[in-house]
Amino acid sequence: MKRRKRWLALVVILLLWLGTFLLPPLAIALPVEQPLIAALPQGNAITDPKALLRWALPIDNPTVRELQKDLEQISFWVRGKQWSKIASNVSKAKAIVRDRADELLKSIPAEKQAAAKTLLAELETSLDTLQEAAKAKDRNQLLPAKAAALDKVGDLEAMMVQNVSYTPPKGYENLPRLLGRATVEMETTKGNLTIVVDGYSAPLTAGNFVDLVQRHFYDGLPFTRAEESYVLQAGDPPGPEVGFVDPKTNQYRAIPLEILVEGDKYPLYGITLEDAGRYLEHPVLPFSAYGTVALARPNDDPNGGSSQFFFLLFEPELTPAGLNLLDGRYAVFGYVVEGEETLRQLRQGDKILSAKVVNGLENLVQPA
């Protein structure tokens, strides 16, 4: 299997140098275009979906980001069994929570202060457990303890998000939008998936998906495309249509390409980053995690996406984080946070049995 992946990587590199396409075009296709000329990102790219979602939160609190970084960095030290560095990071995290709680709480609205203080107390307990695992040099205890602590950091960061507002660009007022996040549980013939949908970074794309889930549009639909180590696609309804047709208007609902770039306040619409001359910049939601969820679209129309979506089956050799052929060309709107093993088993012909919103439905705003 490893030899095959190495050969695949060599084939992809050769094709990129020749400026050809890796995949043939489909009705709603994911073309592989000419490579970006850019340097590899410095350091270790983030490939954990929950970490990507934490970093994508629109908050401005350097202290909580420092805390988050200290804990996330542990994953890298574990690979090299650098237990002294792990212990140091845990100690720094404990010191932040113990001595700089005021800096963390200053970004929390008044009505959430009590809950935030309770959460910090729980986080201290989680860090104690993590410290004990580090002292014991027990990897099997350490990783779950780290994950539990980071979940609490993520909850704290979510409390810091304030004044979420969004006005859709002219011409897109008739589309549903998601002002915040929602969690979708998807039952398939091979098991369940949990998807966190991010309306902070992709309000129209995320809103469209959550709206279709609420309509039970995806229930019973098959996975129509599966490319090993690349993509798994679904959302094509029965009949001649390739997307959602609104029963109220009998019109195809087209969703514009929507990409929020790091440092920008609002998403860029209707154009790829390459065509916008911003090919060296990075989307807030990148294609760098197994189970990245994005909207499919026609080859020649960045604004032609509708109901079809795909999961990226992330393979570092073929779609390297920070330097791949999808970032900036397709709109990412979420990540699979539970069910990776299910995703690995799904094939063309398998089905979505049901999809439902289990959290965050109040963030869905329907057009007037």
Short mmCIF file of C-alpha atoms in Angstrom, two decimals:
data_model
loop_
_atom_site.label_atom_id
_atom_site.label_comp_id
_atom_site.label_asym_id
_atom_site.label_seq_id
_atom_site.Cartn_x
_atom_site.Cartn_y
_atom_site.Cartn_z
CA MET A 1 0.00 0.00 0.00
CA LYS A 2 2.82 2.41 0.91
CA ARG A 3 4.65 1.59 -2.34
CA ARG A 4 1.44 2.29 -4.28
CA LYS A 5 0.98 5.68 -2.60
CA ARG A 6 4.57 6.62 -3.42
CA TRP A 7 3.97 5.76 -7.06
CA LEU A 8 0.71 7.74 -7.02
CA ALA A 9 2.56 10.73 -5.61
CA LEU A 10 5.18 10.51 -8.34
CA VAL A 11 2.48 10.31 -11.01
CA VAL A 12 0.70 13.37 -9.58
CA ILE A 13 3.93 15.38 -9.49
CA LEU A 14 4.69 14.44 -13.11
CA LEU A 15 1.20 15.46 -14.23
CA LEU A 16 1.45 18.76 -12.41
CA TRP A 17 4.72 19.60 -14.13
CA LEU A 18 3.11 18.81 -17.46
CA GLY A 19 0.19 21.10 -16.62
CA THR A 20 -2.42 18.42 -17.21
CA PHE A 21 -5.51 17.37 -15.25
CA LEU A 22 -5.55 14.47 -12.81
CA LEU A 23 -9.28 13.78 -13.06
CA PRO A 24 -11.72 13.97 -15.98
CA PRO A 25 -14.52 16.54 -15.73
CA LEU A 26 -17.92 15.45 -14.41
CA ALA A 27 -21.30 17.19 -14.22
CA ILE A 28 -20.26 18.59 -10.86
CA ALA A 29 -16.56 17.89 -10.86
CA LEU A 30 -13.43 18.53 -8.86
CA PRO A 31 -10.74 19.33 -11.43
CA VAL A 32 -7.09 19.26 -10.59
CA GLU A 33 -5.51 22.30 -12.16
CA GLN A 34 -1.98 23.60 -12.55
CA PRO A 35 0.05 23.76 -9.33
CA LEU A 36 0.53 26.83 -7.24
CA ILE A 37 4.08 28.12 -7.12
CA ALA A 38 4.59 28.59 -3.41
CA ALA A 39 6.82 27.48 -0.60
CA LEU A 40 5.76 24.81 1.82
CA PRO A 41 4.29 26.22 5.03
CA GLN A 42 6.72 26.70 7.86
CA GLY A 43 6.57 24.21 10.70
CA ASN A 44 4.01 21.45 11.08
CA ALA A 45 0.72 22.02 9.25
CA ILE A 46 -2.42 21.56 11.33
CA THR A 47 -4.28 18.44 10.23
CA ASP A 48 -6.55 17.90 13.23
CA PRO A 49 -10.12 18.99 12.40
CA LYS A 50 -10.93 20.19 15.90
CA ALA A 51 -7.76 22.28 16.00
CA LEU A 52 -8.66 23.83 12.64
CA LEU A 53 -12.08 24.72 13.98
CA ARG A 54 -10.58 26.28 17.10
CA TRP A 55 -8.20 28.46 15.08
CA ALA A 56 -11.06 29.50 12.79
CA LEU A 57 -13.08 31.05 15.61
CA PRO A 58 -13.31 34.85 15.20
CA ILE A 59 -11.83 35.84 18.55
CA ASP A 60 -9.03 38.12 19.71
CA ASN A 61 -7.57 36.84 22.95
CA PRO A 62 -3.81 36.15 22.76
CA THR A 63 -3.79 34.40 26.13
CA VAL A 64 -6.25 31.69 25.16
CA ARG A 65 -4.40 31.21 21.87
CA GLU A 66 -1.19 30.74 23.84
CA LEU A 67 -2.93 28.18 26.04
CA GLN A 68 -4.32 26.39 23.01
CA LYS A 69 -0.93 26.29 21.29
CA ASP A 70 0.83 24.88 24.35
CA LEU A 71 -1.64 21.99 24.50
CA GLU A 72 -1.81 21.32 20.76
CA GLN A 73 1.98 21.22 20.52
CA ILE A 74 2.01 18.18 22.78
CA SER A 75 0.97 16.01 19.81
CA PHE A 76 4.28 16.79 18.08
CA TRP A 77 6.35 16.06 21.20
CA VAL A 78 4.55 12.73 21.70
CA ARG A 79 5.71 11.49 18.29
CA GLY A 80 9.33 11.88 19.36
CA LYS A 81 8.68 10.77 22.95
CA GLN A 82 10.03 14.08 24.20
CA TRP A 83 8.53 13.79 27.64
CA SER A 84 10.42 16.72 29.16
CA LYS A 85 8.95 19.07 26.55
CA ILE A 86 5.50 17.60 27.12
CA ALA A 87 5.82 18.23 30.86
CA SER A 88 6.99 21.79 30.17
CA ASN A 89 3.99 22.53 27.94
CA VAL A 90 1.56 21.16 30.49
CA SER A 91 3.17 23.26 33.22
CA LYS A 92 2.88 26.38 31.07
CA ALA A 93 -0.77 25.64 30.38
CA LYS A 94 -1.49 25.16 34.08
CA ALA A 95 0.25 28.45 34.89
CA ILE A 96 -1.90 30.32 32.36
CA VAL A 97 -5.14 28.97 33.81
CA ARG A 98 -3.99 29.51 37.40
CA ASP A 99 -2.30 32.91 37.16
CA ARG A 100 -3.84 34.59 34.12
CA ALA A 101 -7.49 33.73 34.46
CA ASP A 102 -8.43 37.41 34.32
CA GLU A 103 -6.87 37.68 30.86
CA LEU A 104 -8.95 34.73 29.72
CA LEU A 105 -12.18 35.99 31.25
CA LYS A 106 -11.92 39.55 29.91
CA SER A 107 -13.18 38.38 26.50
CA ILE A 108 -16.24 36.62 27.97
CA PRO A 109 -19.56 38.53 28.00
CA ALA A 110 -20.97 39.34 31.43
CA GLU A 111 -23.86 36.89 31.11
CA LYS A 112 -21.40 34.02 30.50
CA GLN A 113 -18.84 34.86 33.19
CA ALA A 114 -20.19 32.38 35.75
CA ALA A 115 -20.23 29.53 33.25
CA ALA A 116 -16.73 30.46 32.08
CA LYS A 117 -15.35 30.36 35.63
CA THR A 118 -16.86 26.92 36.11
CA LEU A 119 -15.29 25.81 32.84
CA LEU A 120 -11.88 27.10 33.95
CA ALA A 121 -12.16 25.07 37.16
CA GLU A 122 -12.96 21.97 35.09
CA LEU A 123 -10.03 22.77 32.83
CA GLU A 124 -7.69 22.91 35.83
CA THR A 125 -8.83 19.42 36.81
CA SER A 126 -8.26 18.18 33.26
CA LEU A 127 -4.76 19.66 33.28
CA ASP A 128 -3.99 17.88 36.56
CA THR A 129 -4.95 14.58 34.89
CA LEU A 130 -2.82 15.48 31.88
CA GLN A 131 0.15 16.28 34.13
CA GLU A 132 -0.10 12.91 35.85
CA ALA A 133 -0.14 11.14 32.48
CA ALA A 134 2.94 13.11 31.41
CA LYS A 135 4.79 12.17 34.62
CA ALA A 136 3.92 8.51 34.06
CA LYS A 137 5.03 8.79 30.40
CA ASP A 138 1.83 6.99 29.50
CA ARG A 139 0.88 7.80 25.93
CA ASN A 140 -2.42 5.91 26.16
CA GLN A 141 -3.54 8.16 29.03
CA LEU A 142 -1.90 11.32 27.75
CA LEU A 143 -3.64 11.69 24.38
CA PRO A 144 -7.22 11.34 25.69
CA ALA A 145 -6.38 13.72 28.56
CA LYS A 146 -4.96 16.26 26.11
CA ALA A 147 -8.05 15.96 23.91
CA ALA A 148 -10.35 16.49 26.91
CA ALA A 149 -8.44 19.60 27.97
CA LEU A 150 -8.49 21.03 24.46
CA ASP A 151 -12.23 20.43 24.19
CA LYS A 152 -12.66 22.65 27.24
CA VAL A 153 -10.35 25.28 25.74
CA GLY A 154 -12.49 25.18 22.61
CA ASP A 155 -15.64 25.64 24.69
CA LEU A 156 -14.04 28.63 26.39
CA GLU A 157 -13.07 30.14 23.05
CA ALA A 158 -16.60 29.65 21.73
CA MET A 159 -17.85 31.77 24.64
CA MET A 160 -15.55 34.58 23.49
CA VAL A 161 -17.25 34.99 20.10
CA GLN A 162 -19.37 38.15 20.18
CA ASN A 163 -21.35 40.42 17.87
CA VAL A 164 -21.71 37.96 15.03
CA SER A 165 -23.38 39.82 12.18
CA TYR A 166 -23.38 39.27 8.48
CA THR A 167 -25.03 40.96 5.53
CA PRO A 168 -24.97 38.88 2.34
CA PRO A 169 -23.60 40.57 -0.77
CA LYS A 170 -26.10 42.06 -3.20
CA GLY A 171 -27.78 39.33 -5.20
CA TYR A 172 -27.43 36.66 -2.51
CA GLU A 173 -30.07 37.94 -0.08
CA ASN A 174 -32.38 35.07 -1.01
CA LEU A 175 -30.04 32.40 0.38
CA PRO A 176 -30.16 30.90 3.88
CA ARG A 177 -27.15 31.69 6.04
CA LEU A 178 -25.58 30.27 9.17
CA LEU A 179 -24.45 32.86 11.71
CA GLY A 180 -22.32 30.65 13.90
CA ARG A 181 -21.84 26.90 13.94
CA ALA A 182 -24.02 23.82 13.77
CA THR A 183 -23.41 20.13 14.34
CA VAL A 184 -24.85 17.58 11.93
CA GLU A 185 -25.15 13.87 12.64
CA MET A 186 -25.14 11.81 9.46
CA GLU A 187 -26.13 8.14 9.48
CA THR A 188 -24.75 6.12 6.59
CA THR A 189 -24.84 2.49 5.55
CA LYS A 190 -21.36 2.06 7.06
CA GLY A 191 -21.87 3.99 10.30
CA ASN A 192 -22.25 7.52 11.63
CA LEU A 193 -20.43 10.77 10.99
CA THR A 194 -20.43 13.96 13.06
CA ILE A 195 -19.82 17.15 11.08
CA VAL A 196 -19.22 20.61 12.55
CA VAL A 197 -20.42 23.20 10.03
CA ASP A 198 -18.76 26.62 10.27
CA GLY A 199 -20.93 29.62 9.42
CA TYR A 200 -18.39 32.07 10.79
CA SER A 201 -16.13 31.48 7.80
CA ALA A 202 -18.66 30.33 5.16
CA PRO A 203 -22.10 31.68 6.14
CA LEU A 204 -23.84 31.06 2.79
CA THR A 205 -22.28 27.69 2.01
CA ALA A 206 -22.84 26.46 5.57
CA GLY A 207 -26.36 27.91 5.65
CA ASN A 208 -27.26 26.15 2.42
CA PHE A 209 -26.04 22.79 3.76
CA VAL A 210 -27.83 23.11 7.12
CA ASP A 211 -31.02 24.21 5.37
CA LEU A 212 -30.91 21.15 3.09
CA VAL A 213 -30.27 18.89 6.07
CA GLN A 214 -33.36 20.39 7.74
CA ARG A 215 -35.37 19.67 4.60
CA HIS A 216 -34.19 16.00 4.74
CA PHE A 217 -32.84 16.54 1.24
CA TYR A 218 -29.88 14.20 1.79
CA ASP A 219 -31.83 11.34 3.37
CA GLY A 220 -31.50 8.28 1.16
CA LEU A 221 -29.08 9.80 -1.35
CA PRO A 222 -26.11 7.66 -2.47
CA PHE A 223 -22.44 8.50 -2.58
CA THR A 224 -21.95 9.00 -6.30
CA ARG A 225 -18.20 9.35 -6.51
CA ALA A 226 -15.32 7.80 -4.59
CA GLU A 227 -11.65 8.32 -5.40
CA GLU A 228 -9.22 6.49 -3.12
CA SER A 229 -7.12 8.88 -1.03
CA TYR A 230 -8.89 11.84 -2.64
CA VAL A 231 -12.64 12.49 -2.40
CA LEU A 232 -16.02 10.98 -1.54
CA GLN A 233 -18.96 12.88 -3.01
CA ALA A 234 -22.74 12.92 -2.42
CA GLY A 235 -25.76 15.19 -2.76
CA ASP A 236 -26.88 14.52 -6.35
CA PRO A 237 -30.70 14.17 -6.28
CA PRO A 238 -32.62 11.69 -8.47
CA GLY A 239 -33.58 12.91 -11.92
CA PRO A 240 -31.91 15.28 -14.36
CA GLU A 241 -31.12 18.03 -11.85
CA VAL A 242 -27.63 18.13 -10.37
CA GLY A 243 -28.60 20.26 -7.36
CA PHE A 244 -31.44 21.56 -5.24
CA VAL A 245 -34.48 23.07 -6.91
CA ASP A 246 -36.48 25.24 -4.50
CA PRO A 247 -40.08 23.99 -4.55
CA LYS A 248 -41.35 27.52 -3.85
CA THR A 249 -39.71 29.07 -6.90
CA ASN A 250 -38.90 26.04 -9.08
CA GLN A 251 -35.44 27.59 -9.45
CA TYR A 252 -32.06 25.89 -9.09
CA ARG A 253 -30.39 27.18 -5.94
CA ALA A 254 -26.89 28.24 -6.93
CA ILE A 255 -24.35 28.98 -4.21
CA PRO A 256 -21.46 31.33 -4.96
CA LEU A 257 -17.89 30.28 -4.33
CA GLU A 258 -17.21 31.62 -0.83
CA ILE A 259 -13.72 31.72 0.70
CA LEU A 260 -12.59 33.60 3.78
CA VAL A 261 -8.88 34.41 3.66
CA GLU A 262 -6.78 34.69 6.80
CA GLY A 263 -6.74 38.33 7.89
CA ASP A 264 -9.90 39.28 5.99
CA LYS A 265 -13.11 40.27 7.75
CA TYR A 266 -15.50 39.01 5.08
CA PRO A 267 -15.37 36.15 2.56
CA LEU A 268 -14.40 36.59 -1.05
CA TYR A 269 -17.20 35.66 -3.46
CA GLY A 270 -17.44 34.32 -6.98
CA ILE A 271 -13.75 33.93 -7.77
CA THR A 272 -10.94 31.55 -6.90
CA LEU A 273 -7.99 32.87 -4.95
CA GLU A 274 -5.76 32.16 -7.93
CA ASP A 275 -7.95 34.19 -10.29
CA ALA A 276 -8.08 36.95 -7.68
CA GLY A 277 -4.28 37.08 -7.65
CA ARG A 278 -4.18 35.87 -4.05
CA TYR A 279 -2.82 32.38 -4.63
CA LEU A 280 -0.13 32.76 -1.93
CA GLU A 281 -2.70 33.47 0.77
CA HIS A 282 -4.42 30.87 2.93
CA PRO A 283 -8.11 30.18 3.56
CA VAL A 284 -9.27 30.19 7.17
CA LEU A 285 -10.77 26.75 6.49
CA PRO A 286 -8.11 24.79 4.55
CA PHE A 287 -8.12 21.36 2.95
CA SER A 288 -5.71 19.91 5.49
CA ALA A 289 -7.72 17.39 7.52
CA TYR A 290 -9.16 13.99 6.74
CA GLY A 291 -12.90 14.61 6.42
CA THR A 292 -12.75 18.22 5.27
CA VAL A 293 -16.25 19.02 3.89
CA ALA A 294 -16.61 21.28 0.86
CA LEU A 295 -19.15 22.25 -1.79
CA ALA A 296 -18.73 20.68 -5.23
CA ARG A 297 -19.26 22.84 -8.31
CA PRO A 298 -19.05 22.67 -12.11
CA ASN A 299 -15.62 22.95 -13.70
CA ASP A 300 -16.34 26.22 -15.43
CA ASP A 301 -18.66 27.94 -12.96
CA PRO A 302 -17.41 28.99 -9.50
CA ASN A 303 -20.97 30.02 -8.62
CA GLY A 304 -22.70 26.85 -9.80
CA GLY A 305 -22.53 24.75 -6.63
CA SER A 306 -25.80 23.70 -5.00
CA SER A 307 -26.42 20.52 -3.04
CA GLN A 308 -23.48 18.30 -3.97
CA PHE A 309 -20.65 18.19 -1.46
CA PHE A 310 -17.55 16.13 -0.92
CA PHE A 311 -15.33 14.85 1.86
CA LEU A 312 -11.59 15.16 1.34
CA LEU A 313 -9.90 11.84 2.08
CA PHE A 314 -6.71 13.61 3.07
CA GLU A 315 -3.51 11.95 1.95
CA PRO A 316 -0.38 14.04 2.75
CA GLU A 317 1.54 12.81 -0.30
CA LEU A 318 -1.26 13.64 -2.75
CA THR A 319 -2.95 16.64 -1.16
CA PRO A 320 -0.29 18.15 1.13
CA ALA A 321 -1.56 20.58 3.74
CA GLY A 322 -0.83 24.15 2.73
CA LEU A 323 0.20 23.24 -0.81
CA ASN A 324 -2.55 21.42 -2.66
CA LEU A 325 -4.81 21.99 -5.63
CA LEU A 326 -8.06 22.50 -3.74
CA ASP A 327 -7.37 25.39 -1.34
CA GLY A 328 -8.83 28.56 -2.76
CA ARG A 329 -10.75 26.75 -5.49
CA TYR A 330 -13.55 25.14 -3.49
CA ALA A 331 -15.47 26.38 -0.47
CA VAL A 332 -14.79 24.41 2.70
CA PHE A 333 -17.64 24.72 5.21
CA GLY A 334 -16.86 22.17 7.89
CA TYR A 335 -15.01 19.11 9.14
CA VAL A 336 -15.84 15.59 10.26
CA VAL A 337 -14.98 15.53 13.96
CA GLU A 338 -16.20 12.00 14.73
CA GLY A 339 -16.51 8.98 12.47
CA GLU A 340 -13.21 8.91 10.61
CA GLU A 341 -13.27 5.11 10.51
CA THR A 342 -16.76 5.21 8.99
CA LEU A 343 -15.55 7.65 6.35
CA ARG A 344 -12.68 5.31 5.47
CA GLN A 345 -15.14 2.49 4.78
CA LEU A 346 -17.62 4.37 2.58
CA ARG A 347 -17.63 3.59 -1.13
CA GLN A 348 -19.52 4.65 -4.23
CA GLY A 349 -23.05 3.25 -3.95
CA ASP A 350 -23.23 3.48 -0.16
CA LYS A 351 -25.98 5.77 1.10
CA ILE A 352 -26.74 8.57 3.50
CA LEU A 353 -29.61 7.08 5.50
CA SER A 354 -30.37 10.31 7.36
CA ALA A 355 -28.86 13.64 8.33
CA LYS A 356 -30.06 15.89 11.13
CA VAL A 357 -28.94 19.03 12.94
CA VAL A 358 -28.27 18.17 16.57
CA ASN A 359 -26.85 21.50 17.70
CA GLY A 360 -26.79 25.10 16.49
CA LEU A 361 -30.02 25.17 14.49
CA GLU A 362 -30.83 28.52 16.11
CA ASN A 363 -27.93 29.98 14.09
CA LEU A 364 -29.67 29.26 10.78
CA VAL A 365 -31.25 32.42 9.33
CA GLN A 366 -33.74 32.04 6.51
CA PRO A 367 -34.09 34.84 3.95
CA ALA A 368 -36.95 37.24 4.48
#
